[in-house]
PDB file of C-alpha atoms in Angstrom:
ATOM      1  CA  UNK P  50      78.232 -13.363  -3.053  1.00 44.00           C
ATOM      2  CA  UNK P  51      77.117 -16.903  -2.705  1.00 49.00           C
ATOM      3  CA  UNK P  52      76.882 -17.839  -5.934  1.00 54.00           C
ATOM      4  CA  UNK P  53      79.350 -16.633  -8.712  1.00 57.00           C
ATOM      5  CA  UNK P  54      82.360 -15.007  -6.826  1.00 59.00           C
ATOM      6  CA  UNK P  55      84.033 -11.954  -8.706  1.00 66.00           C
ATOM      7  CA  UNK P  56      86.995 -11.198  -6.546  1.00 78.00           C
ATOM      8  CA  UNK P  57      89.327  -7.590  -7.204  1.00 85.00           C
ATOM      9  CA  UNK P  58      92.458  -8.568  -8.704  1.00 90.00           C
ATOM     10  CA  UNK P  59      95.453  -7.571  -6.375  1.00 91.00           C
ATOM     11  CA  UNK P  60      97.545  -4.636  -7.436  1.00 94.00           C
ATOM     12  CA  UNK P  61     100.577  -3.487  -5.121  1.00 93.00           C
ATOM     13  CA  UNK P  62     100.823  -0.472  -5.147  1.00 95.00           C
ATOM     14  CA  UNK P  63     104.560   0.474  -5.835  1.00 95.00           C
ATOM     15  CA  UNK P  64     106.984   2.436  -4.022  1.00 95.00           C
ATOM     16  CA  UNK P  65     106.847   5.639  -5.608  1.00 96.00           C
ATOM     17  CA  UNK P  66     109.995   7.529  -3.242  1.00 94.00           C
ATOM     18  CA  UNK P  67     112.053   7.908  -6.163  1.00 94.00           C
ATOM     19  CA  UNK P  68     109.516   9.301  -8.576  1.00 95.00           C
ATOM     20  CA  UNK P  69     107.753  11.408  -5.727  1.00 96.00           C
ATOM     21  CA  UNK P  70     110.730  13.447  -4.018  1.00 94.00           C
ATOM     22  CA  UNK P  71     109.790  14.931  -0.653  1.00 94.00           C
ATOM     23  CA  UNK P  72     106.865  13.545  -0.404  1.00 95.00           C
ATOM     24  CA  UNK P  73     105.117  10.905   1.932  1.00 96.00           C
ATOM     25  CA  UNK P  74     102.825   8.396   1.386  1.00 97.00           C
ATOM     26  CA  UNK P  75     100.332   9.336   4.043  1.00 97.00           C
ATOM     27  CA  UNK P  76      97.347   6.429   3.249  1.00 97.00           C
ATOM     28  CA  UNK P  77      96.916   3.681   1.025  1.00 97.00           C
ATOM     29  CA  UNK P  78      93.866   1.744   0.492  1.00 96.00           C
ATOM     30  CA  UNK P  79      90.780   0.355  -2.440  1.00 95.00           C
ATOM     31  CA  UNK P  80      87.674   1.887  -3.134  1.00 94.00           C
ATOM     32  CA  UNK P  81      85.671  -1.091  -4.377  1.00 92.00           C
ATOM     33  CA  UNK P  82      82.917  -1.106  -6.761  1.00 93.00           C
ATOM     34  CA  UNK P  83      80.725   0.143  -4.516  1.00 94.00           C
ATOM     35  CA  UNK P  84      82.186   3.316  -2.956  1.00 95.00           C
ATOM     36  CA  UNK P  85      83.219   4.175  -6.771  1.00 96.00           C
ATOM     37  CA  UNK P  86      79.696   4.233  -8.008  1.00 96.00           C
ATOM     38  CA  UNK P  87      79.007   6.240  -4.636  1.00 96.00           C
ATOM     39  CA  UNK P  88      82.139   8.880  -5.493  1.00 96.00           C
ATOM     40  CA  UNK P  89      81.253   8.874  -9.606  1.00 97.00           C
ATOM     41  CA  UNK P  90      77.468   9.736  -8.315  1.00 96.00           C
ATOM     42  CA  UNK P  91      79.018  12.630  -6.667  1.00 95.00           C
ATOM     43  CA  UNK P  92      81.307  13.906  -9.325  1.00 95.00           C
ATOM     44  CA  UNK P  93      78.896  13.253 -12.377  1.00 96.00           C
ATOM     45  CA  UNK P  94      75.991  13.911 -10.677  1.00 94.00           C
ATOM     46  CA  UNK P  95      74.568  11.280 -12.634  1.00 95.00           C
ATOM     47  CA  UNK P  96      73.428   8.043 -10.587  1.00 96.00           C
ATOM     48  CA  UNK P  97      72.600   5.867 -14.122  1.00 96.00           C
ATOM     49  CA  UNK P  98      76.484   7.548 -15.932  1.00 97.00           C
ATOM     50  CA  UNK P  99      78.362   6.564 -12.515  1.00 96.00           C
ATOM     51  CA  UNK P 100      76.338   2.819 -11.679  1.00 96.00           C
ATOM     52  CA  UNK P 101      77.678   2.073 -15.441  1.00 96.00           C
ATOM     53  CA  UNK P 102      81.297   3.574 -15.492  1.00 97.00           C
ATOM     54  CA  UNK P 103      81.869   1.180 -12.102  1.00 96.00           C
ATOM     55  CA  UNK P 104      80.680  -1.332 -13.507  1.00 93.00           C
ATOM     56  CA  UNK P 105      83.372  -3.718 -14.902  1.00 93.00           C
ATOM     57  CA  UNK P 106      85.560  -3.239 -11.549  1.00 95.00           C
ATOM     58  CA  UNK P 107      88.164  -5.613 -11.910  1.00 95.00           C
ATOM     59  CA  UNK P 108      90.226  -4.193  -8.712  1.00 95.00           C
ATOM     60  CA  UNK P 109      92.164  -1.281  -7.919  1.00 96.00           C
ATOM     61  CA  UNK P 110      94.843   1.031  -5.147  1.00 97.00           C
ATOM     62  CA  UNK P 111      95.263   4.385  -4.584  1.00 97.00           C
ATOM     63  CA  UNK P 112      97.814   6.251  -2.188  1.00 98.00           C
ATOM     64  CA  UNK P 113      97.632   9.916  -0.774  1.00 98.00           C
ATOM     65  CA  UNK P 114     100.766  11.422  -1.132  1.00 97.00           C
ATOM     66  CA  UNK P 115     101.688  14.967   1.253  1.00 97.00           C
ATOM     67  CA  UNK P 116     104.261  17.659   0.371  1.00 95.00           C
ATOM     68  CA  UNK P 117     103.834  20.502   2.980  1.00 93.00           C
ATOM     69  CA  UNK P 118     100.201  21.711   2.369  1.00 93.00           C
ATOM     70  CA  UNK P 119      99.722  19.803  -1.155  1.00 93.00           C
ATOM     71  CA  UNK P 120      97.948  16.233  -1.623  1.00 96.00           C
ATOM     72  CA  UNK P 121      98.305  14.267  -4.371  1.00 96.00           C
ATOM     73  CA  UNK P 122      96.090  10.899  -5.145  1.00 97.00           C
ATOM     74  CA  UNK P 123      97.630   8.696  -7.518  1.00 97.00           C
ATOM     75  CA  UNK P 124      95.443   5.873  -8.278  1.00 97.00           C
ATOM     76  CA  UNK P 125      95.241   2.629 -10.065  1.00 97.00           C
ATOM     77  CA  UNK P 126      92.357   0.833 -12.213  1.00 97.00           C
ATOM     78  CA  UNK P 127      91.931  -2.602 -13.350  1.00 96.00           C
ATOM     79  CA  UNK P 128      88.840  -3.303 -15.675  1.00 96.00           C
ATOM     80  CA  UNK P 129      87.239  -6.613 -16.904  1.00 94.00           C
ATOM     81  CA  UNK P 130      87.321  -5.508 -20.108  1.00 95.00           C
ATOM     82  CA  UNK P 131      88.225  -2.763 -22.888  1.00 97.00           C
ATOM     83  CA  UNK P 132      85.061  -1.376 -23.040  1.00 97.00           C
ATOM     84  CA  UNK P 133      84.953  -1.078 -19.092  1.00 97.00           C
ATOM     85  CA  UNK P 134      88.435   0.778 -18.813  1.00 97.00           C
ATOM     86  CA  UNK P 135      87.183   2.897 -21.590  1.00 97.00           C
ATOM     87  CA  UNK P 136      84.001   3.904 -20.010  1.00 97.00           C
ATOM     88  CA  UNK P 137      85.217   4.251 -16.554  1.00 98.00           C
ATOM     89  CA  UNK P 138      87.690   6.967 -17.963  1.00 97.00           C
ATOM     90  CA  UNK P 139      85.508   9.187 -19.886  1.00 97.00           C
ATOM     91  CA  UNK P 140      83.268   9.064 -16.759  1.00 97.00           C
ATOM     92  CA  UNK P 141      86.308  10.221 -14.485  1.00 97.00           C
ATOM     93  CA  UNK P 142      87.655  13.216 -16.553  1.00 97.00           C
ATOM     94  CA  UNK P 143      84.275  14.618 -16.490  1.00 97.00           C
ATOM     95  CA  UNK P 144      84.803  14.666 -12.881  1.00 96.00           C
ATOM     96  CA  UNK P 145      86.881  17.939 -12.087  1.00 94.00           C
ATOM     97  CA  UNK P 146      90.567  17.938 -11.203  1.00 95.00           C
ATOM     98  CA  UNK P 147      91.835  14.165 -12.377  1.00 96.00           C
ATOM     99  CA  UNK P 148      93.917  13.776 -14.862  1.00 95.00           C
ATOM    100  CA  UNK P 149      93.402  10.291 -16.490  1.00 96.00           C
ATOM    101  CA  UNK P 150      94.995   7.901 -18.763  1.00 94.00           C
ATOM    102  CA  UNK P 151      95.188   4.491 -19.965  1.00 95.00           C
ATOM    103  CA  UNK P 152      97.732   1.958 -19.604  1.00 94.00           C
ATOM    104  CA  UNK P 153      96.991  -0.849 -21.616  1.00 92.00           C
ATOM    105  CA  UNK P 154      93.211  -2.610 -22.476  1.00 95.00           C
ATOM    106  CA  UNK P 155      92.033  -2.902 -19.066  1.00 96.00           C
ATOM    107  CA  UNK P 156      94.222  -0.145 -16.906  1.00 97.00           C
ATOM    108  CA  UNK P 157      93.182   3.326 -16.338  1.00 97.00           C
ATOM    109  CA  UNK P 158      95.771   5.314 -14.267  1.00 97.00           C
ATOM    110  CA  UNK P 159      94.879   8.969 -12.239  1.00 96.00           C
ATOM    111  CA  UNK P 160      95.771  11.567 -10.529  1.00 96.00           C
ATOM    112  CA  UNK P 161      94.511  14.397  -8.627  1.00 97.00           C
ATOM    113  CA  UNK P 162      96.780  17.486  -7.733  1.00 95.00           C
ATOM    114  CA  UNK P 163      99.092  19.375  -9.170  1.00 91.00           C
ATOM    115  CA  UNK P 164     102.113  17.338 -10.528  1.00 90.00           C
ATOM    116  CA  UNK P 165     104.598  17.996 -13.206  1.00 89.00           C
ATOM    117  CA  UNK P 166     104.694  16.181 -16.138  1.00 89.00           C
ATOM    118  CA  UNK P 167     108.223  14.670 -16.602  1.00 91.00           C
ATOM    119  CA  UNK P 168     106.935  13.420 -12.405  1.00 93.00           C
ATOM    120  CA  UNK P 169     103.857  11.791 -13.893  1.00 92.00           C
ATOM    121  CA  UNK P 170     105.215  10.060 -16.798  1.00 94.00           C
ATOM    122  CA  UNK P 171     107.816   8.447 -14.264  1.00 95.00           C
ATOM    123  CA  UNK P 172     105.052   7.611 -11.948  1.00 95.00           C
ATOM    124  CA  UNK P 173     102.623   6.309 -14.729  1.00 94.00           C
ATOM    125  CA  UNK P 174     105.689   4.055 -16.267  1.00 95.00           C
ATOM    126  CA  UNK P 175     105.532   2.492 -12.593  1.00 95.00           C
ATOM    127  CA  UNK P 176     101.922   2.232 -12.546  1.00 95.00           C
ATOM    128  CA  UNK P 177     101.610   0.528 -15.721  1.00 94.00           C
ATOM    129  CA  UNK P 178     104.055  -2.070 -14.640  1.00 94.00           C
ATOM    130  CA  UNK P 179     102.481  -3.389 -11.408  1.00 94.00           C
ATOM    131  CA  UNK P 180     101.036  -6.984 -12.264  1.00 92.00           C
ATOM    132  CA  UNK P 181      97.498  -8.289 -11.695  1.00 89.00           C
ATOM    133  CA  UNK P 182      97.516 -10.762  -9.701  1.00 89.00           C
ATOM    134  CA  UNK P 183      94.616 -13.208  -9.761  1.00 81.00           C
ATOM    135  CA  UNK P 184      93.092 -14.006  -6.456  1.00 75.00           C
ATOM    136  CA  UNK P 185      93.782 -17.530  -5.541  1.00 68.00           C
ATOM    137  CA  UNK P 186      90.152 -17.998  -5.069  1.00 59.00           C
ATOM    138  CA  UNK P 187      88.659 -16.587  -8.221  1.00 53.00           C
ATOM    139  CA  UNK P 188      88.272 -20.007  -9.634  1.00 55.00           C
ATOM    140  CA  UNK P 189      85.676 -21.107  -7.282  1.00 55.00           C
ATOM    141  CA  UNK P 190      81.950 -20.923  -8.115  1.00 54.00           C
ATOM    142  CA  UNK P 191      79.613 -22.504  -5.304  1.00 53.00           C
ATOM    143  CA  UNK P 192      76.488 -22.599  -7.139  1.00 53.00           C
ATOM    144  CA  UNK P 193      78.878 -24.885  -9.255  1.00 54.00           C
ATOM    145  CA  UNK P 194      79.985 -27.123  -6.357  1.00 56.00           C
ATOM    146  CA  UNK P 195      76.486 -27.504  -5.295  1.00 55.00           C
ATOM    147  CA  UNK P 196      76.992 -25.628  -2.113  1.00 55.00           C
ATOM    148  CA  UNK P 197      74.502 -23.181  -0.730  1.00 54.00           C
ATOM    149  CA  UNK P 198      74.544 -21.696   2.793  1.00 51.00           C
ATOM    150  CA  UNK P 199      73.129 -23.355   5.609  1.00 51.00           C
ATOM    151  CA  UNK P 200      69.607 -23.049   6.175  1.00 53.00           C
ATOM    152  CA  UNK P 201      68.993 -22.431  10.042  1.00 54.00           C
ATOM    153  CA  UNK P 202      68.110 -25.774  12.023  1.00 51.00           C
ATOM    154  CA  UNK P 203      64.936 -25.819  14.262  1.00 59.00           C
ATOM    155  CA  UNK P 204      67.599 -26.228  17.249  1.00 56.00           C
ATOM    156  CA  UNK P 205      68.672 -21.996  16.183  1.00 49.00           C
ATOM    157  CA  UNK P 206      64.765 -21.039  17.150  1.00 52.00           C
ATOM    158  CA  UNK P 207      64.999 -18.794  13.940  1.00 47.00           C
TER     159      UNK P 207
END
């Protein structure tokens, strides 16, 4: 982290209301690279399939959606690259109960739970058009800039 920074690209997640009718968004959040490699290892069952399939992480948002007793994830991917996205998929509809699909090179859109198809091509038309944004900082490399952290002074006692 102190070197070469490779910060998640920022997806909003959009507002799905119209798409999703009578249901409620009940969480939102990001897994990160490293709780994906922890929840592919589970699914796969595979440490070496699921460490590769996350690797790439470019950034990504899910929401938990409730209707009565049902839950529905919908979920959105960014990837570094083509080969990434492609990877990360085939790793995630080995893992039961997603269904998966790309949205361009580096997207891969999900869900989990039962939802109709004319509901999921609305939703995945909404997913594919959120924008990446780049984090403001991504351009910073501090190896580059010669800066390194601080090495603890005599005055710490460490």
């Amino acid at each position: 982290w102190h070197t070469r920074r490779d910060d998640p690209v920022d997806l909003r997640f959009p507002d799905l209301a119209g798409e999703l009718p009578g249901y409620r968004k009940a969480a939102e959040g990001e897994m990160g690279e490293m709780s994906l490699r922890i929840f592919l290892r589970q699914g796969l069952k595979s440490r070496s399939r699921a460490d590769s399939a996350a690797a790439g992480w470019g950034g990504d948002r899910f929401a938990v959606f409730e209707k009565g007793r049902s839950r529905l994830i919908v979920w959105i991917t960014e990837w570094d690259a083509e080969a990434d996205a492609g990877e990360f998929r085939s790793a995630l509809q080995a893992v039961e109960g997603w269904k998966v699909e790309t949205a361009g090179s580096t997207r891969v859109l999900a869900v989990h739970g039962t939802l109709p198809d004319e509901s999921w091509a609305q939703v995945r038309a909404r997913l594919a058009a959120v924008t990446a944004e780049r984090p403001a900082n991504r351009g910073i490399d501090l190896k580059a800039l010669n800066l390194r952290p601080a090495a603890p002074s005599p005055a710490d006692g460490r």
